[in-house]
PDB file of C-alpha atoms in Angstrom:
ATOM      1  CA  UNK A 265      -0.103   0.273   0.244  1.00  0.00           C
ATOM      2  CA  UNK A 266       1.519   3.566  -1.100  1.00  0.00           C
ATOM      3  CA  UNK A 267       2.301   5.427   1.672  1.00  0.00           C
ATOM      4  CA  UNK A 268       0.260   8.648   2.868  1.00  0.00           C
ATOM      5  CA  UNK A 269       1.254  11.606   2.861  1.00  0.00           C
ATOM      6  CA  UNK A 270       1.931  12.385   6.481  1.00  0.00           C
ATOM      7  CA  UNK A 271       4.041   8.874   6.411  1.00  0.00           C
ATOM      8  CA  UNK A 272       6.139  10.563   4.169  1.00  0.00           C
ATOM      9  CA  UNK A 273       6.874  13.284   6.185  1.00  0.00           C
ATOM     10  CA  UNK A 274       9.692  13.430   8.148  1.00  0.00           C
ATOM     11  CA  UNK A 275       9.931  11.900  11.632  1.00  0.00           C
ATOM     12  CA  UNK A 276      10.038  14.962  13.431  1.00  0.00           C
ATOM     13  CA  UNK A 277       7.033  16.232  11.711  1.00  0.00           C
ATOM     14  CA  UNK A 278       4.816  13.525  12.135  1.00  0.00           C
ATOM     15  CA  UNK A 279       5.116  13.107  16.016  1.00  0.00           C
ATOM     16  CA  UNK A 280       3.500  16.780  15.436  1.00  0.00           C
ATOM     17  CA  UNK A 281       0.100  14.639  14.587  1.00  0.00           C
ATOM     18  CA  UNK A 282      -2.733  15.325  17.488  1.00  0.00           C
ATOM     19  CA  UNK A 283      -4.604  12.935  18.329  1.00  0.00           C
ATOM     20  CA  UNK A 284      -8.344  13.269  18.193  1.00  0.00           C
ATOM     21  CA  UNK A 285      -9.037  13.700  21.769  1.00  0.00           C
ATOM     22  CA  UNK A 286      -6.072  16.279  21.829  1.00  0.00           C
ATOM     23  CA  UNK A 287      -7.622  17.880  18.335  1.00  0.00           C
ATOM     24  CA  UNK A 288     -10.933  18.505  20.849  1.00  0.00           C
ATOM     25  CA  UNK A 289      -8.963  20.132  23.549  1.00  0.00           C
ATOM     26  CA  UNK A 290      -7.486  22.283  21.380  1.00  0.00           C
ATOM     27  CA  UNK A 291     -10.513  23.260  19.710  1.00  0.00           C
ATOM     28  CA  UNK A 292     -12.244  23.898  22.910  1.00  0.00           C
ATOM     29  CA  UNK A 293      -9.432  26.061  24.439  1.00  0.00           C
ATOM     30  CA  UNK A 294      -9.659  27.771  21.028  1.00  0.00           C
ATOM     31  CA  UNK A 295     -13.592  28.453  21.343  1.00  0.00           C
ATOM     32  CA  UNK A 296     -13.287  29.448  24.801  1.00  0.00           C
ATOM     33  CA  UNK A 297     -10.718  31.707  24.251  1.00  0.00           C
ATOM     34  CA  UNK A 298     -12.485  33.582  21.680  1.00  0.00           C
ATOM     35  CA  UNK A 299     -16.094  33.611  23.667  1.00  0.00           C
ATOM     36  CA  UNK A 300     -13.936  35.421  26.575  1.00  0.00           C
ATOM     37  CA  UNK A 301     -12.605  38.212  24.255  1.00  0.00           C
ATOM     38  CA  UNK A 302     -15.804  38.554  23.065  1.00  0.00           C
ATOM     39  CA  UNK A 303     -17.264  38.965  26.704  1.00  0.00           C
ATOM     40  CA  UNK A 304     -14.686  41.641  27.402  1.00  0.00           C
ATOM     41  CA  UNK A 305     -14.838  43.292  23.720  1.00  0.00           C
ATOM     42  CA  UNK A 306     -18.200  43.636  23.478  1.00  0.00           C
ATOM     43  CA  UNK A 307     -18.731  45.708  26.763  1.00  0.00           C
ATOM     44  CA  UNK A 308     -15.916  48.211  25.459  1.00  0.00           C
ATOM     45  CA  UNK A 309     -18.410  50.162  23.430  1.00  0.00           C
ATOM     46  CA  UNK A 310     -18.878  53.534  24.963  1.00  0.00           C
ATOM     47  CA  UNK A 311     -14.904  53.391  25.515  1.00  0.00           C
ATOM     48  CA  UNK A 312     -14.398  53.184  21.610  1.00  0.00           C
ATOM     49  CA  UNK A 313     -16.907  55.203  20.611  1.00  0.00           C
ATOM     50  CA  UNK A 314     -16.659  58.029  22.819  1.00  0.00           C
ATOM     51  CA  UNK A 315     -14.102  57.879  25.711  1.00  0.00           C
ATOM     52  CA  UNK A 316     -13.413  56.150  28.977  1.00  0.00           C
ATOM     53  CA  UNK A 317     -15.271  57.821  31.473  1.00  0.00           C
ATOM     54  CA  UNK A 318     -17.725  56.687  34.672  1.00  0.00           C
ATOM     55  CA  UNK A 319     -21.246  56.382  33.928  1.00  0.00           C
ATOM     56  CA  UNK A 320     -24.313  57.361  36.197  1.00  0.00           C
ATOM     57  CA  UNK A 321     -24.335  58.393  39.720  1.00  0.00           C
ATOM     58  CA  UNK A 322     -23.743  55.256  41.719  1.00  0.00           C
ATOM     59  CA  UNK A 323     -20.999  54.646  39.735  1.00  0.00           C
ATOM     60  CA  UNK A 324     -19.477  57.375  40.091  1.00  0.00           C
ATOM     61  CA  UNK A 325     -19.525  57.702  43.515  1.00  0.00           C
ATOM     62  CA  UNK A 326     -18.281  53.776  43.571  1.00  0.00           C
ATOM     63  CA  UNK A 327     -15.615  55.683  41.765  1.00  0.00           C
ATOM     64  CA  UNK A 328     -15.256  58.138  44.727  1.00  0.00           C
ATOM     65  CA  UNK A 329     -14.802  55.675  47.426  1.00  0.00           C
ATOM     66  CA  UNK A 330     -12.271  54.043  45.099  1.00  0.00           C
ATOM     67  CA  UNK A 331      -9.692  56.667  44.769  1.00  0.00           C
ATOM     68  CA  UNK A 332     -10.457  57.498  48.366  1.00  0.00           C
ATOM     69  CA  UNK A 333      -9.260  53.995  49.771  1.00  0.00           C
ATOM     70  CA  UNK A 334      -6.319  53.829  46.963  1.00  0.00           C
ATOM     71  CA  UNK A 335      -5.214  56.653  48.264  1.00  0.00           C
ATOM     72  CA  UNK A 336      -5.650  57.030  51.930  1.00  0.00           C
ATOM     73  CA  UNK A 337      -5.684  53.059  52.852  1.00  0.00           C
ATOM     74  CA  UNK A 338      -8.665  50.767  54.376  1.00  0.00           C
ATOM     75  CA  UNK A 339      -8.452  52.682  57.999  1.00  0.00           C
ATOM     76  CA  UNK A 340      -9.372  55.429  56.702  1.00  0.00           C
ATOM     77  CA  UNK A 341     -11.664  54.736  54.555  1.00  0.00           C
ATOM     78  CA  UNK A 342     -13.601  52.945  56.256  1.00  0.00           C
ATOM     79  CA  UNK A 343     -14.359  55.734  59.015  1.00  0.00           C
ATOM     80  CA  UNK A 344     -14.351  58.212  56.181  1.00  0.00           C
ATOM     81  CA  UNK A 345     -17.225  60.791  57.300  1.00  0.00           C
ATOM     82  CA  UNK A 346     -18.113  62.185  53.326  1.00  0.00           C
ATOM     83  CA  UNK A 347     -19.153  65.795  53.798  1.00  0.00           C
ATOM     84  CA  UNK A 348     -20.356  65.565  49.863  1.00  0.00           C
ATOM     85  CA  UNK A 349     -23.053  62.717  50.007  1.00  0.00           C
ATOM     86  CA  UNK A 350     -26.229  62.843  51.222  1.00  0.00           C
ATOM     87  CA  UNK A 351     -26.310  66.404  51.653  1.00  0.00           C
ATOM     88  CA  UNK A 352     -26.344  68.191  53.804  1.00  0.00           C
ATOM     89  CA  UNK A 353     -26.573  65.066  56.239  1.00  0.00           C
ATOM     90  CA  UNK A 354     -23.453  63.698  55.101  1.00  0.00           C
ATOM     91  CA  UNK A 355     -22.531  59.897  54.973  1.00  0.00           C
ATOM     92  CA  UNK A 356     -20.261  57.522  57.347  1.00  0.00           C
ATOM     93  CA  UNK A 357     -18.481  56.105  53.964  1.00  0.00           C
ATOM     94  CA  UNK A 358     -17.678  52.449  55.883  1.00  0.00           C
ATOM     95  CA  UNK A 359     -21.316  51.731  57.304  1.00  0.00           C
ATOM     96  CA  UNK A 360     -23.216  52.172  54.801  1.00  0.00           C
ATOM     97  CA  UNK A 361     -21.664  50.926  51.426  1.00  0.00           C
ATOM     98  CA  UNK A 362     -20.490  46.972  50.481  1.00  0.00           C
ATOM     99  CA  UNK A 363     -16.810  47.372  50.423  1.00  0.00           C
ATOM    100  CA  UNK A 364     -16.089  44.667  48.030  1.00  0.00           C
ATOM    101  CA  UNK A 365     -16.640  46.309  44.961  1.00  0.00           C
ATOM    102  CA  UNK A 366     -13.878  49.052  46.228  1.00  0.00           C
ATOM    103  CA  UNK A 367     -11.311  46.280  47.670  1.00  0.00           C
ATOM    104  CA  UNK A 368     -11.510  44.375  44.325  1.00  0.00           C
ATOM    105  CA  UNK A 369     -10.713  47.354  42.319  1.00  0.00           C
ATOM    106  CA  UNK A 370      -8.064  48.608  44.620  1.00  0.00           C
ATOM    107  CA  UNK A 371      -6.945  45.663  44.992  1.00  0.00           C
ATOM    108  CA  UNK A 372      -6.187  45.392  40.914  1.00  0.00           C
ATOM    109  CA  UNK A 373      -4.801  48.482  40.533  1.00  0.00           C
ATOM    110  CA  UNK A 374      -2.023  47.829  42.949  1.00  0.00           C
ATOM    111  CA  UNK A 375      -1.753  44.386  41.383  1.00  0.00           C
ATOM    112  CA  UNK A 376      -0.461  46.514  38.211  1.00  0.00           C
ATOM    113  CA  UNK A 377       1.481  48.547  39.967  1.00  0.00           C
ATOM    114  CA  UNK A 378       3.787  45.773  41.017  1.00  0.00           C
ATOM    115  CA  UNK A 379       3.867  44.835  37.535  1.00  0.00           C
ATOM    116  CA  UNK A 380       5.119  48.474  36.409  1.00  0.00           C
ATOM    117  CA  UNK A 381       2.398  49.650  34.649  1.00  0.00           C
ATOM    118  CA  UNK A 382       0.871  52.917  35.239  1.00  0.00           C
ATOM    119  CA  UNK A 383      -2.304  52.857  35.346  1.00  0.00           C
ATOM    120  CA  UNK A 384      -4.563  55.098  36.461  1.00  0.00           C
ATOM    121  CA  UNK A 385      -7.141  53.934  39.372  1.00  0.00           C
ATOM    122  CA  UNK A 386     -10.176  55.291  37.433  1.00  0.00           C
ATOM    123  CA  UNK A 387      -9.361  53.123  33.821  1.00  0.00           C
ATOM    124  CA  UNK A 388      -9.156  50.073  36.482  1.00  0.00           C
ATOM    125  CA  UNK A 389     -12.941  51.114  37.862  1.00  0.00           C
ATOM    126  CA  UNK A 390     -13.800  51.536  34.077  1.00  0.00           C
ATOM    127  CA  UNK A 391     -12.657  48.058  33.293  1.00  0.00           C
ATOM    128  CA  UNK A 392     -13.247  46.141  36.031  1.00  0.00           C
ATOM    129  CA  UNK A 393     -17.107  44.964  34.948  1.00  0.00           C
ATOM    130  CA  UNK A 394     -15.843  43.931  31.697  1.00  0.00           C
ATOM    131  CA  UNK A 395     -13.060  42.308  33.296  1.00  0.00           C
ATOM    132  CA  UNK A 396     -14.947  40.047  35.722  1.00  0.00           C
ATOM    133  CA  UNK A 397     -17.795  39.809  33.006  1.00  0.00           C
ATOM    134  CA  UNK A 398     -15.172  37.982  31.035  1.00  0.00           C
ATOM    135  CA  UNK A 399     -14.193  35.861  33.480  1.00  0.00           C
ATOM    136  CA  UNK A 400     -17.835  34.496  34.200  1.00  0.00           C
ATOM    137  CA  UNK A 401     -17.677  33.360  30.988  1.00  0.00           C
ATOM    138  CA  UNK A 402     -15.247  30.247  32.187  1.00  0.00           C
ATOM    139  CA  UNK A 403     -17.078  30.351  35.554  1.00  0.00           C
ATOM    140  CA  UNK A 404     -20.257  29.682  33.036  1.00  0.00           C
ATOM    141  CA  UNK A 405     -18.298  26.837  31.237  1.00  0.00           C
ATOM    142  CA  UNK A 406     -16.864  25.074  34.188  1.00  0.00           C
ATOM    143  CA  UNK A 407     -20.282  24.939  35.479  1.00  0.00           C
ATOM    144  CA  UNK A 408     -21.761  23.898  32.299  1.00  0.00           C
ATOM    145  CA  UNK A 409     -19.217  20.751  32.453  1.00  0.00           C
ATOM    146  CA  UNK A 410     -20.448  20.136  35.796  1.00  0.00           C
ATOM    147  CA  UNK A 411     -23.678  19.268  35.139  1.00  0.00           C
ATOM    148  CA  UNK A 412     -23.678  18.017  31.389  1.00  0.00           C
ATOM    149  CA  UNK A 413     -20.480  18.526  29.332  1.00  0.00           C
ATOM    150  CA  UNK A 414     -18.111  20.384  27.589  1.00  0.00           C
ATOM    151  CA  UNK A 415     -20.231  21.366  24.523  1.00  0.00           C
ATOM    152  CA  UNK A 416     -22.926  22.331  27.479  1.00  0.00           C
ATOM    153  CA  UNK A 417     -20.086  24.617  29.130  1.00  0.00           C
ATOM    154  CA  UNK A 418     -19.363  26.286  25.628  1.00  0.00           C
ATOM    155  CA  UNK A 419     -22.885  26.940  25.196  1.00  0.00           C
ATOM    156  CA  UNK A 420     -23.551  28.384  28.490  1.00  0.00           C
ATOM    157  CA  UNK A 421     -20.274  30.235  28.271  1.00  0.00           C
ATOM    158  CA  UNK A 422     -21.182  31.500  24.743  1.00  0.00           C
ATOM    159  CA  UNK A 423     -24.883  32.786  25.741  1.00  0.00           C
ATOM    160  CA  UNK A 424     -23.651  34.603  28.970  1.00  0.00           C
ATOM    161  CA  UNK A 425     -20.999  36.513  27.255  1.00  0.00           C
ATOM    162  CA  UNK A 426     -23.653  38.196  24.975  1.00  0.00           C
ATOM    163  CA  UNK A 427     -26.654  38.088  27.415  1.00  0.00           C
ATOM    164  CA  UNK A 428     -28.272  41.650  26.615  1.00  0.00           C
ATOM    165  CA  UNK A 429     -29.496  42.016  30.263  1.00  0.00           C
ATOM    166  CA  UNK A 430     -26.157  41.145  31.148  1.00  0.00           C
ATOM    167  CA  UNK A 431     -24.413  43.377  29.200  1.00  0.00           C
ATOM    168  CA  UNK A 432     -26.139  46.239  30.725  1.00  0.00           C
ATOM    169  CA  UNK A 433     -24.998  45.682  34.151  1.00  0.00           C
ATOM    170  CA  UNK A 434     -21.538  45.303  33.523  1.00  0.00           C
ATOM    171  CA  UNK A 435     -20.610  47.426  30.098  1.00  0.00           C
ATOM    172  CA  UNK A 436     -17.236  49.579  30.807  1.00  0.00           C
ATOM    173  CA  UNK A 437     -17.665  52.552  33.089  1.00  0.00           C
ATOM    174  CA  UNK A 438     -20.796  50.788  34.698  1.00  0.00           C
ATOM    175  CA  UNK A 439     -18.636  50.305  37.878  1.00  0.00           C
ATOM    176  CA  UNK A 440     -21.236  49.077  40.645  1.00  0.00           C
ATOM    177  CA  UNK A 441     -21.833  46.546  42.476  1.00  0.00           C
ATOM    178  CA  UNK A 442     -23.372  43.861  40.180  1.00  0.00           C
ATOM    179  CA  UNK A 443     -20.306  43.864  37.942  1.00  0.00           C
ATOM    180  CA  UNK A 444     -18.283  41.570  40.268  1.00  0.00           C
ATOM    181  CA  UNK A 445     -21.259  40.269  41.950  1.00  0.00           C
ATOM    182  CA  UNK A 446     -22.669  38.119  39.168  1.00  0.00           C
ATOM    183  CA  UNK A 447     -19.538  36.832  38.823  1.00  0.00           C
ATOM    184  CA  UNK A 448     -19.256  36.068  42.388  1.00  0.00           C
ATOM    185  CA  UNK A 449     -22.725  34.789  42.575  1.00  0.00           C
ATOM    186  CA  UNK A 450     -22.291  32.038  39.960  1.00  0.00           C
ATOM    187  CA  UNK A 451     -18.869  31.099  40.744  1.00  0.00           C
ATOM    188  CA  UNK A 452     -20.451  30.078  44.687  1.00  0.00           C
ATOM    189  CA  UNK A 453     -23.092  28.304  42.731  1.00  0.00           C
ATOM    190  CA  UNK A 454     -20.716  26.427  41.173  1.00  0.00           C
ATOM    191  CA  UNK A 455     -18.476  25.587  43.951  1.00  0.00           C
ATOM    192  CA  UNK A 456     -21.733  24.932  45.893  1.00  0.00           C
ATOM    193  CA  UNK A 457     -22.892  22.002  43.340  1.00  0.00           C
ATOM    194  CA  UNK A 458     -19.272  21.002  43.231  1.00  0.00           C
ATOM    195  CA  UNK A 459     -19.343  20.298  46.786  1.00  0.00           C
ATOM    196  CA  UNK A 460     -22.698  18.708  46.754  1.00  0.00           C
ATOM    197  CA  UNK A 461     -21.507  16.269  44.092  1.00  0.00           C
ATOM    198  CA  UNK A 462     -18.412  15.011  45.760  1.00  0.00           C
ATOM    199  CA  UNK A 463     -19.424  13.933  49.350  1.00  0.00           C
ATOM    200  CA  UNK A 464     -17.638  13.715  52.078  1.00  0.00           C
ATOM    201  CA  UNK A 465     -15.054  16.386  54.013  1.00  0.00           C
ATOM    202  CA  UNK A 466     -11.663  16.919  52.631  1.00  0.00           C
ATOM    203  CA  UNK A 467      -8.746  18.897  53.023  1.00  0.00           C
ATOM    204  CA  UNK A 468      -9.183  23.423  53.126  1.00  0.00           C
ATOM    205  CA  UNK A 469      -9.343  23.213  49.088  1.00  0.00           C
ATOM    206  CA  UNK A 470     -12.331  21.025  49.522  1.00  0.00           C
ATOM    207  CA  UNK A 471     -15.700  22.828  47.532  1.00  0.00           C
ATOM    208  CA  UNK A 472     -17.431  23.626  51.082  1.00  0.00           C
ATOM    209  CA  UNK A 473     -14.352  25.720  52.236  1.00  0.00           C
ATOM    210  CA  UNK A 474     -14.378  27.462  48.500  1.00  0.00           C
ATOM    211  CA  UNK A 475     -18.410  27.423  48.455  1.00  0.00           C
ATOM    212  CA  UNK A 476     -17.583  29.256  51.851  1.00  0.00           C
ATOM    213  CA  UNK A 477     -15.029  32.125  50.613  1.00  0.00           C
ATOM    214  CA  UNK A 478     -17.631  32.755  47.568  1.00  0.00           C
ATOM    215  CA  UNK A 479     -20.316  33.528  49.915  1.00  0.00           C
ATOM    216  CA  UNK A 480     -18.435  35.596  52.421  1.00  0.00           C
ATOM    217  CA  UNK A 481     -16.800  37.852  49.441  1.00  0.00           C
ATOM    218  CA  UNK A 482     -20.804  37.898  48.112  1.00  0.00           C
ATOM    219  CA  UNK A 483     -21.566  39.524  51.315  1.00  0.00           C
ATOM    220  CA  UNK A 484     -18.856  42.594  51.082  1.00  0.00           C
ATOM    221  CA  UNK A 485     -20.578  42.877  47.390  1.00  0.00           C
ATOM    222  CA  UNK A 486     -24.266  43.079  46.811  1.00  0.00           C
ATOM    223  CA  UNK A 487     -27.476  43.722  48.791  1.00  0.00           C
ATOM    224  CA  UNK A 488     -29.035  41.014  46.396  1.00  0.00           C
ATOM    225  CA  UNK A 489     -26.700  37.862  48.483  1.00  0.00           C
ATOM    226  CA  UNK A 490     -30.376  37.041  49.814  1.00  0.00           C
ATOM    227  CA  UNK A 491     -30.829  34.944  46.743  1.00  0.00           C
ATOM    228  CA  UNK A 492     -28.738  32.469  48.220  1.00  0.00           C
ATOM    229  CA  UNK A 493     -30.732  32.012  51.598  1.00  0.00           C
ATOM    230  CA  UNK A 494     -33.420  30.082  49.678  1.00  0.00           C
ATOM    231  CA  UNK A 495     -31.920  29.217  46.409  1.00  0.00           C
ATOM    232  CA  UNK A 496     -29.170  27.854  47.251  1.00  0.00           C
ATOM    233  CA  UNK A 497     -30.138  26.164  50.199  1.00  0.00           C
ATOM    234  CA  UNK A 498     -28.534  22.640  50.687  1.00  0.00           C
ATOM    235  CA  UNK A 499     -32.019  21.041  51.871  1.00  0.00           C
ATOM    236  CA  UNK A 500     -33.542  22.330  48.282  1.00  0.00           C
ATOM    237  CA  UNK A 501     -30.590  20.856  46.739  1.00  0.00           C
ATOM    238  CA  UNK A 502     -31.147  17.236  48.409  1.00  0.00           C
ATOM    239  CA  UNK A 503     -34.820  17.507  47.708  1.00  0.00           C
TER     240      UNK A 503
END
């Protein structure tokens, strides 16, 4: 039998041939990467069309508090008496907001500075929601794969990347709690389902502990965390 074209190649080139499973894995990685980029880019319309800016009133207040946090530290931020908010009553900032959004953006800003990237805190705030929306596609893929298979995970990631309701709450410049909280909510539910699937107590890396950490972080982010009190109860899952 005549040798095929691949068999006629030199040995080093023949070794580059991918098996079927490797081809499927490479294809999934490429598709997921495209979905990730799509989820990020589709939320940059206002920045590309106009300019990088904070939209609406609540996001701008969140930006002011994040700027104060990055300049003065967490202690002064928590005890900050803001005379420019709720005028003329003023506002005790630390006890009247969910600090998770501000702390997350401040940590991202500090990480970028540690990497010698001179980025203003305003740009970090503008892009925080699109960044976490893109990361939500990875969580959606993992969630769909956990429940069904990799194909379902890719479909879930693609749907959440272009979901209009989610886009409206995570566009660039919409620096509000939902931008990070929806990512955290989905991640917490995924870890909870994973913990239910694998019964038994494991080490600190177990799903139970990670889900508990996700709940704690969600409590610092969003006033709608009560959703987990009903939809995420263990008795509901067991039933």
